[in-house]
Amino acid sequence: MRVHIATDHAGMDLSSHLIAHLTGKGYDVVDHGPRKYDAEDDYPAFCIDAAEAVVRDQEAGTAALGIVLGGSGNGEQIAANKVRGVRAALAWNLETARLARQHNDANIVAVGGRQHTVEEATEIIEAFLAEPFSDAERHVRRIGQIARYEATGSTV
């Protein structure tokens, strides 16, 4: 599976750890930046680039998910969710990570680097990446409503 990752300055240490860790587990990790620490960086472009890459890969039939990191993960999740076809979920524990995949078929996970130890964040992300979508009819229906709203401005 390909994993696209982006961060802001607050998530750079976690991002570096995850890139090495996930690559070692066999994931094809693509780093969307930033490449150097800048406390004044503007994370939206990095997160949007990663989100667009996830959607492109998925539309091309490539198994892909994304990770966006920040101090809280909130702004990064918001930025990623502006990309059509993205369902980014902020995960703060193992259960929210698993449910994001099971119920929402989330294709990007947002995690706050300042909210967890490296070990906790790694476990949350591994849970997200490993969890399949349930394919339950009610979840498929709800995701379809969201996609219709993105495309038409209406859920019906």
Coordinates of C-alpha atoms in Angstrom, one line a residue:
M1 CA 0.0 0.0 0.0
R2 CA 1.1 3.5 -0.7
V3 CA 1.0 6.0 2.1
H4 CA 1.1 9.7 1.5
I5 CA 2.3 11.8 4.5
A6 CA 2.5 15.5 5.2
T7 CA 3.0 17.6 8.2
D8 CA 3.7 21.0 9.6
H9 CA 6.6 22.0 11.8
A10 CA 5.0 20.5 14.9
G11 CA 4.8 17.1 13.4
M12 CA 8.2 16.9 11.7
D13 CA 9.8 14.6 14.3
L14 CA 6.8 12.2 14.2
S15 CA 6.8 12.3 10.4
S16 CA 10.4 11.4 10.2
H17 CA 9.8 8.5 12.6
L18 CA 6.7 7.3 10.7
I19 CA 8.5 7.5 7.3
A20 CA 11.2 5.2 8.5
H21 CA 8.9 2.9 10.5
L22 CA 6.3 2.4 7.8
T23 CA 8.9 2.0 5.1
G24 CA 10.5 -0.7 7.2
K25 CA 7.1 -2.4 7.4
G26 CA 6.8 -2.5 3.6
Y27 CA 4.7 0.5 2.9
D28 CA 5.5 2.7 -0.1
V29 CA 5.7 6.0 1.8
V30 CA 5.6 9.3 -0.2
D31 CA 6.7 12.4 1.8
H32 CA 4.9 15.6 0.8
G33 CA 6.9 17.8 3.2
P34 CA 8.0 20.0 4.5
R35 CA 11.7 19.1 4.0
K36 CA 13.1 21.4 6.7
Y37 CA 11.9 22.8 10.0
D38 CA 10.3 26.3 9.8
A39 CA 8.2 27.4 12.8
E40 CA 6.3 29.7 10.5
D41 CA 5.5 27.2 7.8
D42 CA 2.1 27.1 6.1
Y43 CA 0.9 23.5 6.3
P44 CA -2.2 23.7 4.0
A45 CA -0.2 23.2 0.8
F46 CA 1.6 20.1 2.2
C47 CA -1.6 18.5 3.4
I48 CA -3.5 19.4 0.2
D49 CA -0.7 17.9 -1.9
A50 CA -0.8 14.7 0.1
A51 CA -4.6 14.6 -0.1
E52 CA -4.7 15.1 -3.9
A53 CA -2.1 12.3 -4.3
V54 CA -4.3 9.9 -2.2
V55 CA -7.3 10.6 -4.4
R56 CA -5.3 10.3 -7.6
D57 CA -3.9 7.0 -6.6
Q58 CA -7.3 5.7 -5.5
E59 CA -8.9 6.8 -8.7
A60 CA -6.1 5.0 -10.6
G61 CA -6.7 1.8 -8.7
T62 CA -3.7 2.0 -6.4
A63 CA -4.3 1.1 -2.8
A64 CA -3.4 4.4 -1.0
L65 CA -4.1 6.1 2.3
G66 CA -2.8 9.3 3.8
I67 CA -1.4 10.8 7.0
V68 CA -1.4 14.4 8.0
L69 CA 0.3 15.6 11.1
G70 CA 0.4 18.8 13.1
G71 CA 0.4 20.0 16.7
S72 CA -3.2 19.1 17.2
G73 CA -4.0 17.6 13.7
N74 CA -7.1 19.8 13.4
G75 CA -5.9 22.3 10.8
E76 CA -4.3 19.6 8.8
Q77 CA -7.5 17.6 8.8
I78 CA -9.4 20.6 7.7
A79 CA -7.0 21.4 4.8
A80 CA -7.1 17.7 3.6
N81 CA -10.9 17.7 3.7
K82 CA -11.0 20.5 1.2
V83 CA -9.9 18.1 -1.5
R84 CA -12.8 16.5 -3.3
G85 CA -12.9 12.8 -2.6
V86 CA -11.1 13.0 0.7
R87 CA -12.5 11.8 4.0
A88 CA -9.9 12.8 6.6
A89 CA -10.6 11.9 10.2
L90 CA -8.9 13.2 13.3
A91 CA -7.9 10.1 15.4
W92 CA -6.9 10.5 19.0
N93 CA -7.0 6.8 20.1
L94 CA -7.1 3.3 18.6
E95 CA -10.9 3.2 18.5
T96 CA -11.4 6.4 16.6
A97 CA -8.7 5.4 14.1
R98 CA -10.4 2.0 13.5
L99 CA -13.9 3.5 13.3
A100 CA -12.7 6.1 10.8
R101 CA -11.9 3.3 8.5
Q102 CA -14.7 0.9 9.4
H103 CA -17.6 3.3 9.3
N104 CA -16.4 6.3 7.2
D105 CA -13.9 4.7 4.8
A106 CA -11.6 7.6 5.8
N107 CA -8.7 7.7 3.4
I108 CA -6.6 10.1 5.5
V109 CA -5.9 10.1 9.2
A110 CA -4.9 13.3 11.0
V111 CA -2.9 13.0 14.3
G112 CA -1.7 15.7 16.6
G113 CA 2.0 15.2 17.2
R114 CA 1.9 17.3 20.4
Q115 CA -1.0 15.2 21.8
H116 CA 0.6 11.8 21.9
T117 CA 3.9 10.1 22.5
V118 CA 5.6 8.8 19.3
E119 CA 4.6 5.2 20.4
E120 CA 1.0 6.2 20.9
A121 CA 0.8 8.0 17.6
T122 CA 2.5 5.1 15.8
E123 CA -0.1 2.7 17.2
I124 CA -3.0 4.9 16.2
I125 CA -1.7 5.2 12.6
E126 CA -0.9 1.5 12.3
A127 CA -4.5 0.8 13.5
F128 CA -5.9 3.1 10.8
L129 CA -3.8 1.7 8.0
A130 CA -4.6 -1.9 9.0
E131 CA -8.4 -1.5 9.4
P132 CA -10.6 -2.3 6.4
F133 CA -13.8 -0.5 5.5
S134 CA -16.8 -2.5 6.7
D135 CA -18.7 -2.2 3.4
A136 CA -22.0 -2.1 5.4
E137 CA -24.9 -0.8 3.4
R138 CA -25.6 2.1 5.8
H139 CA -22.1 3.3 5.7
V140 CA -21.9 3.1 1.9
R141 CA -25.2 5.0 1.7
R142 CA -23.9 7.8 4.0
I143 CA -20.6 8.1 2.2
G144 CA -22.5 8.4 -1.0
Q145 CA -24.6 11.2 0.4
I146 CA -21.4 13.1 1.3
A147 CA -19.9 12.5 -2.1
R148 CA -23.2 13.8 -3.8
Y149 CA -23.1 16.9 -1.6
E150 CA -19.4 17.5 -2.7
A151 CA -20.4 17.2 -6.3
T152 CA -23.9 18.8 -6.4
G153 CA -24.5 20.7 -3.1
S154 CA -27.3 18.3 -2.2
T155 CA -27.4 15.0 -0.4
V156 CA -30.3 13.6 -2.5

